[in-house]
């Protein structure tokens, strides 16, 4: 089977590399791409198996590499001569195979072939599965070797990702995300809160984090360039109180194209190593805007929310306790069921009889069970006094209204994740990057 290579290389030596590759047995050059856009289009059109790219290819970042891989194209780095700097940059982006113009033919062929096989193996792994039936069982071998098995390597601890999402209409996603994260931290679990709402980031303001705090946009940029590591993320995620870190959102909604899905996945994955809990404040939109565009490589605004949902281990679906909010919640349960996400756990916020009728809990539970098929609803009371006080002070409920019904309800919800006692009392301690209230 011919191996087809796409090249996107520095103009100075591109011709020589193409000549070398084209002479390899069983290999052909499918397209000599002039730039990254050309390469992405060729990959989308299925024109190649392996892309040979140079580190200085303009615009090459993690998102572009994810696009190539998603279209079944393996990536191999190339440079003119040995160049440690270029190789390091590509390795940081996840490209671990590298060749030079002077690489001997058989080594070059082996690298290209192994890149293609690794890609094929990944694709096959992903497809393996026996939907709806048990996997075939292998015959059981009699046990003859009684030596004890080698000790299982201890897996590094991985934080649990809790997505807080809900439909449009400001049902209270940010209020819940901020205070849930603060309660998890108060209960002793290191927690990172990431503001991934590309329509209306609010966490910085809700917690009085200084405007200069760089946050998500910087983390995404560093991730795209392959320079984001755990230490870098820890520097960007401001510690607002003990064990409670915050990665603030994009300063203005118009900057949403700076946050690409591959970077979001990478940031969430790294955050799992930074904390026991990673709480995501997500925007409301989950339509796949790729379908609305002819350019499948274009940035997608809702990709941030979709990526957060896909990475999450738990999903709190927040809705407002009024007829409009509940109807949106029913649609949201159906909508989120169509995308990769954990099963939703409904949280009905601002519960009050005046908007739902007498015995509001029972009414809401009955309607959600009947129309959305969900149960196990958590309720948060309508508590404008506490919510407004927290907003005005730029503090968490634990800091400014510790005895309020809303704080107590969120603390109870947090305890279902920590399995611990409900934290009580006023939280204290402020991080360096917060304004004094
Ligand atoms: N339980 C509550 N009781 C009273 N007010 C509340 C409650 N929960 C949230 N609020 C208030 O409702 C408003 C919207 O809340 P929030 O910003 O958390 O919603 P959101 O879903 O994140 O909205 P957005 O669409 O802007 O992201 C805020 O003024 C907040 O203080
Ligand atoms: Mg919000």
CSV table of C-alpha atoms in Angstrom, one decimal, residues 162-404:
chain,number,residue,atom,x,y,z
A,162,UNK,CA,-17.1,18.8,37.4
A,163,UNK,CA,-18.8,20.7,34.6
A,164,UNK,CA,-21.4,23.3,35.6
A,165,UNK,CA,-23.6,24.0,32.6
A,166,UNK,CA,-27.1,25.1,31.9
A,167,UNK,CA,-29.2,26.8,29.3
A,168,UNK,CA,-29.4,30.5,28.4
A,169,UNK,CA,-31.2,32.9,30.8
A,170,UNK,CA,-28.6,33.2,33.5
A,171,UNK,CA,-29.9,30.4,35.7
A,172,UNK,CA,-26.9,30.7,38.1
A,173,UNK,CA,-24.1,28.7,36.5
A,174,UNK,CA,-21.4,31.1,37.6
A,175,UNK,CA,-22.8,31.5,41.1
A,176,UNK,CA,-22.9,27.7,41.5
A,177,UNK,CA,-19.5,27.1,39.9
A,178,UNK,CA,-17.7,29.7,42.1
A,179,UNK,CA,-19.3,28.6,45.3
A,180,UNK,CA,-19.1,24.9,44.7
A,181,UNK,CA,-15.3,25.3,44.0
A,182,UNK,CA,-14.9,27.4,47.2
A,183,UNK,CA,-16.7,24.8,49.3
A,184,UNK,CA,-14.7,21.9,47.9
A,185,UNK,CA,-11.5,23.9,48.8
A,186,UNK,CA,-12.9,24.7,52.2
A,187,UNK,CA,-13.5,21.0,52.8
A,188,UNK,CA,-9.8,20.4,52.3
A,189,UNK,CA,-9.6,19.4,48.6
A,190,UNK,CA,-7.3,21.5,46.3
A,191,UNK,CA,-9.6,22.9,43.6
A,192,UNK,CA,-9.2,24.8,40.4
A,193,UNK,CA,-12.1,26.8,38.9
A,194,UNK,CA,-11.8,27.5,35.2
A,195,UNK,CA,-14.0,30.1,33.5
A,196,UNK,CA,-14.7,28.6,30.1
A,197,UNK,CA,-17.7,30.8,29.3
A,198,UNK,CA,-16.8,32.4,26.0
A,199,UNK,CA,-20.0,34.4,25.9
A,200,UNK,CA,-19.8,36.1,29.3
A,201,UNK,CA,-16.8,35.3,31.5
A,202,UNK,CA,-17.7,36.5,35.0
A,203,UNK,CA,-15.5,34.6,37.5
A,204,UNK,CA,-12.8,37.3,37.8
A,205,UNK,CA,-15.4,39.9,38.7
A,206,UNK,CA,-17.3,37.6,41.0
A,207,UNK,CA,-14.1,36.9,43.0
A,208,UNK,CA,-12.5,40.4,42.7
A,209,UNK,CA,-9.5,39.0,40.9
A,210,UNK,CA,-7.4,41.8,39.5
A,211,UNK,CA,-8.0,42.6,35.8
A,212,UNK,CA,-4.3,42.0,35.0
A,213,UNK,CA,-4.6,38.3,36.0
A,214,UNK,CA,-3.8,36.7,32.6
A,215,UNK,CA,-5.9,33.5,33.0
A,216,UNK,CA,-7.4,31.4,30.2
A,217,UNK,CA,-6.2,33.4,27.2
A,218,UNK,CA,-2.6,33.2,28.3
A,219,UNK,CA,-2.9,29.5,29.2
A,220,UNK,CA,-4.5,28.8,25.8
A,221,UNK,CA,-1.7,30.7,24.0
A,222,UNK,CA,1.0,28.9,25.8
A,223,UNK,CA,-0.7,25.6,25.2
A,224,UNK,CA,-0.9,26.3,21.4
A,225,UNK,CA,2.8,27.1,21.4
A,226,UNK,CA,3.7,24.0,23.3
A,227,UNK,CA,5.1,25.9,26.3
A,228,UNK,CA,2.4,25.2,28.9
A,229,UNK,CA,3.4,22.9,31.7
A,230,UNK,CA,2.2,22.3,35.2
A,231,UNK,CA,4.3,25.1,36.7
A,232,UNK,CA,3.1,27.5,34.1
A,233,UNK,CA,-0.5,26.6,34.7
A,234,UNK,CA,0.0,27.0,38.5
A,235,UNK,CA,1.4,30.5,37.9
A,236,UNK,CA,-1.6,31.5,35.7
A,237,UNK,CA,-4.3,30.0,38.0
A,238,UNK,CA,-4.4,32.6,40.8
A,239,UNK,CA,-4.8,31.3,44.3
A,240,UNK,CA,-7.7,33.3,45.7
A,241,UNK,CA,-7.8,31.5,49.1
A,242,UNK,CA,-6.1,28.5,50.5
A,243,UNK,CA,-6.4,25.5,48.1
A,244,UNK,CA,-8.7,27.5,45.8
A,245,UNK,CA,-7.2,28.5,42.4
A,246,UNK,CA,-8.9,30.3,39.6
A,247,UNK,CA,-8.1,30.5,35.9
A,248,UNK,CA,-10.0,33.6,34.9
A,249,UNK,CA,-11.9,33.8,31.6
A,250,UNK,CA,-11.3,35.8,28.5
A,251,UNK,CA,-11.5,39.5,29.3
A,252,UNK,CA,-13.9,40.3,26.4
A,253,UNK,CA,-16.2,37.9,24.5
A,254,UNK,CA,-14.8,39.1,21.2
A,255,UNK,CA,-11.5,37.2,22.1
A,256,UNK,CA,-13.2,33.8,21.9
A,257,UNK,CA,-11.3,32.7,18.8
A,258,UNK,CA,-8.1,32.7,21.0
A,259,UNK,CA,-9.4,29.7,22.9
A,260,UNK,CA,-9.2,26.6,20.7
A,261,UNK,CA,-10.5,23.2,21.6
A,262,UNK,CA,-7.2,21.4,21.7
A,263,UNK,CA,-5.8,24.0,24.2
A,264,UNK,CA,-9.0,23.6,26.3
A,265,UNK,CA,-8.5,19.8,26.5
A,266,UNK,CA,-4.8,20.3,27.3
A,267,UNK,CA,-5.6,22.9,30.1
A,268,UNK,CA,-8.2,20.6,31.7
A,269,UNK,CA,-5.9,17.6,31.5
A,270,UNK,CA,-3.1,19.5,33.2
A,271,UNK,CA,-5.5,20.9,35.8
A,272,UNK,CA,-6.3,17.4,36.8
A,273,UNK,CA,-2.7,17.1,38.1
A,274,UNK,CA,-2.9,20.5,39.9
A,275,UNK,CA,-6.0,19.8,42.0
A,276,UNK,CA,-8.3,17.1,43.4
A,277,UNK,CA,-11.3,18.9,41.8
A,278,UNK,CA,-11.5,20.9,38.6
A,279,UNK,CA,-14.7,22.9,38.3
A,280,UNK,CA,-15.7,24.3,34.9
A,281,UNK,CA,-18.0,27.3,34.5
A,282,UNK,CA,-19.3,26.7,30.9
A,283,UNK,CA,-21.2,28.9,28.5
A,284,UNK,CA,-24.7,27.9,27.4
A,285,UNK,CA,-24.2,27.2,23.7
A,286,UNK,CA,-23.7,23.6,22.6
A,287,UNK,CA,-24.8,23.7,19.0
A,288,UNK,CA,-22.0,22.4,16.8
A,289,UNK,CA,-21.1,25.6,14.9
A,290,UNK,CA,-18.8,23.6,12.6
A,291,UNK,CA,-21.9,22.5,10.8
A,292,UNK,CA,-22.7,26.1,10.0
A,293,UNK,CA,-19.4,26.7,8.4
A,294,UNK,CA,-17.8,25.6,5.2
A,295,UNK,CA,-14.3,26.0,6.7
A,296,UNK,CA,-14.0,23.0,9.0
A,297,UNK,CA,-10.6,24.3,10.3
A,298,UNK,CA,-12.1,27.6,11.5
A,299,UNK,CA,-12.3,28.2,15.2
A,300,UNK,CA,-15.6,27.2,16.8
A,301,UNK,CA,-17.1,29.3,19.6
A,302,UNK,CA,-19.0,26.5,21.2
A,303,UNK,CA,-16.1,24.1,21.0
A,304,UNK,CA,-14.9,25.4,24.4
A,305,UNK,CA,-18.2,24.3,26.0
A,306,UNK,CA,-18.4,21.1,24.1
A,307,UNK,CA,-14.8,20.3,25.0
A,308,UNK,CA,-15.5,21.0,28.7
A,309,UNK,CA,-18.5,18.7,28.6
A,310,UNK,CA,-16.6,16.0,26.9
A,311,UNK,CA,-13.7,16.1,29.4
A,312,UNK,CA,-16.0,16.2,32.5
A,313,UNK,CA,-16.5,13.3,34.9
A,314,UNK,CA,-19.7,14.9,36.4
A,315,UNK,CA,-22.2,17.4,35.0
A,316,UNK,CA,-24.3,19.7,37.1
A,317,UNK,CA,-27.1,21.0,34.8
A,318,UNK,CA,-28.4,24.2,36.3
A,319,UNK,CA,-31.8,25.6,35.6
A,320,UNK,CA,-34.0,28.3,36.9
A,321,UNK,CA,-37.1,27.5,39.0
A,322,UNK,CA,-39.7,29.2,37.0
A,323,UNK,CA,-41.9,27.9,34.0
A,324,UNK,CA,-39.5,29.3,31.4
A,325,UNK,CA,-36.4,28.1,33.2
A,326,UNK,CA,-37.8,24.6,33.7
A,327,UNK,CA,-38.9,24.3,30.0
A,328,UNK,CA,-35.4,25.3,29.0
A,329,UNK,CA,-34.0,22.7,31.4
A,330,UNK,CA,-36.1,20.0,29.8
A,331,UNK,CA,-34.7,20.9,26.4
A,332,UNK,CA,-31.2,21.2,27.8
A,333,UNK,CA,-31.4,17.6,29.1
A,334,UNK,CA,-32.3,16.5,25.6
A,335,UNK,CA,-29.7,18.7,24.0
A,336,UNK,CA,-26.8,17.6,26.2
A,337,UNK,CA,-27.8,14.0,25.6
A,338,UNK,CA,-26.8,14.4,22.0
A,339,UNK,CA,-23.2,15.4,22.7
A,340,UNK,CA,-20.3,13.7,24.6
A,341,UNK,CA,-20.9,14.4,28.3
A,342,UNK,CA,-21.5,12.6,31.6
A,343,UNK,CA,-25.2,12.0,32.6
A,344,UNK,CA,-26.6,15.3,33.9
A,345,UNK,CA,-27.4,15.8,37.5
A,346,UNK,CA,-30.1,18.5,37.6
A,347,UNK,CA,-29.7,21.5,40.0
A,348,UNK,CA,-32.8,23.7,40.2
A,349,UNK,CA,-31.8,27.2,41.4
A,350,UNK,CA,-33.7,30.0,43.0
A,351,UNK,CA,-36.4,27.7,44.2
A,352,UNK,CA,-39.5,29.6,45.4
A,353,UNK,CA,-43.2,29.0,45.6
A,354,UNK,CA,-44.1,32.3,44.1
A,355,UNK,CA,-42.8,31.2,40.6
A,356,UNK,CA,-43.7,27.5,40.7
A,357,UNK,CA,-46.7,27.2,43.0
A,358,UNK,CA,-47.2,25.6,46.4
A,359,UNK,CA,-45.0,22.7,47.4
A,360,UNK,CA,-42.4,23.8,44.8
A,361,UNK,CA,-39.9,20.9,45.3
A,362,UNK,CA,-42.5,18.2,44.6
A,363,UNK,CA,-43.9,20.1,41.6
A,364,UNK,CA,-40.4,20.6,40.1
A,365,UNK,CA,-39.4,17.0,40.7
A,366,UNK,CA,-42.6,15.7,39.1
A,367,UNK,CA,-42.3,17.8,36.0
A,368,UNK,CA,-38.6,17.0,35.5
A,369,UNK,CA,-39.2,13.3,36.0
A,370,UNK,CA,-42.1,13.4,33.6
A,371,UNK,CA,-40.8,15.7,30.8
A,372,UNK,CA,-37.0,15.2,31.0
A,373,UNK,CA,-36.8,11.7,32.6
A,374,UNK,CA,-34.4,12.9,35.3
A,375,UNK,CA,-34.5,12.4,39.0
A,376,UNK,CA,-32.2,13.1,41.9
A,377,UNK,CA,-32.7,16.8,41.6
A,378,UNK,CA,-30.7,19.1,43.9
A,379,UNK,CA,-32.4,22.4,44.9
A,380,UNK,CA,-30.8,25.8,45.7
A,381,UNK,CA,-33.1,28.3,47.4
A,382,UNK,CA,-33.9,31.7,46.1
A,383,UNK,CA,-31.7,33.9,48.3
A,384,UNK,CA,-31.3,37.4,46.8
A,385,UNK,CA,-29.9,38.8,50.1
A,386,UNK,CA,-26.9,36.4,50.1
A,387,UNK,CA,-26.4,36.4,46.3
A,388,UNK,CA,-26.4,40.2,46.1
A,389,UNK,CA,-24.1,40.6,49.1
A,390,UNK,CA,-21.6,38.2,47.5
A,391,UNK,CA,-21.9,40.1,44.2
A,392,UNK,CA,-21.4,43.5,45.8
A,393,UNK,CA,-18.4,42.4,47.9
A,394,UNK,CA,-16.8,40.3,45.1
A,395,UNK,CA,-16.6,37.4,47.5
A,396,UNK,CA,-17.8,33.8,47.9
A,397,UNK,CA,-20.9,33.1,49.9
A,398,UNK,CA,-18.6,31.3,52.5
A,399,UNK,CA,-16.7,34.6,52.9
A,400,UNK,CA,-19.6,37.1,53.1
A,401,UNK,CA,-22.8,35.2,54.0
A,402,UNK,CA,-21.7,31.9,55.6
A,403,UNK,CA,-25.0,31.2,57.4
A,404,UNK,CA,-27.2,32.0,54.4
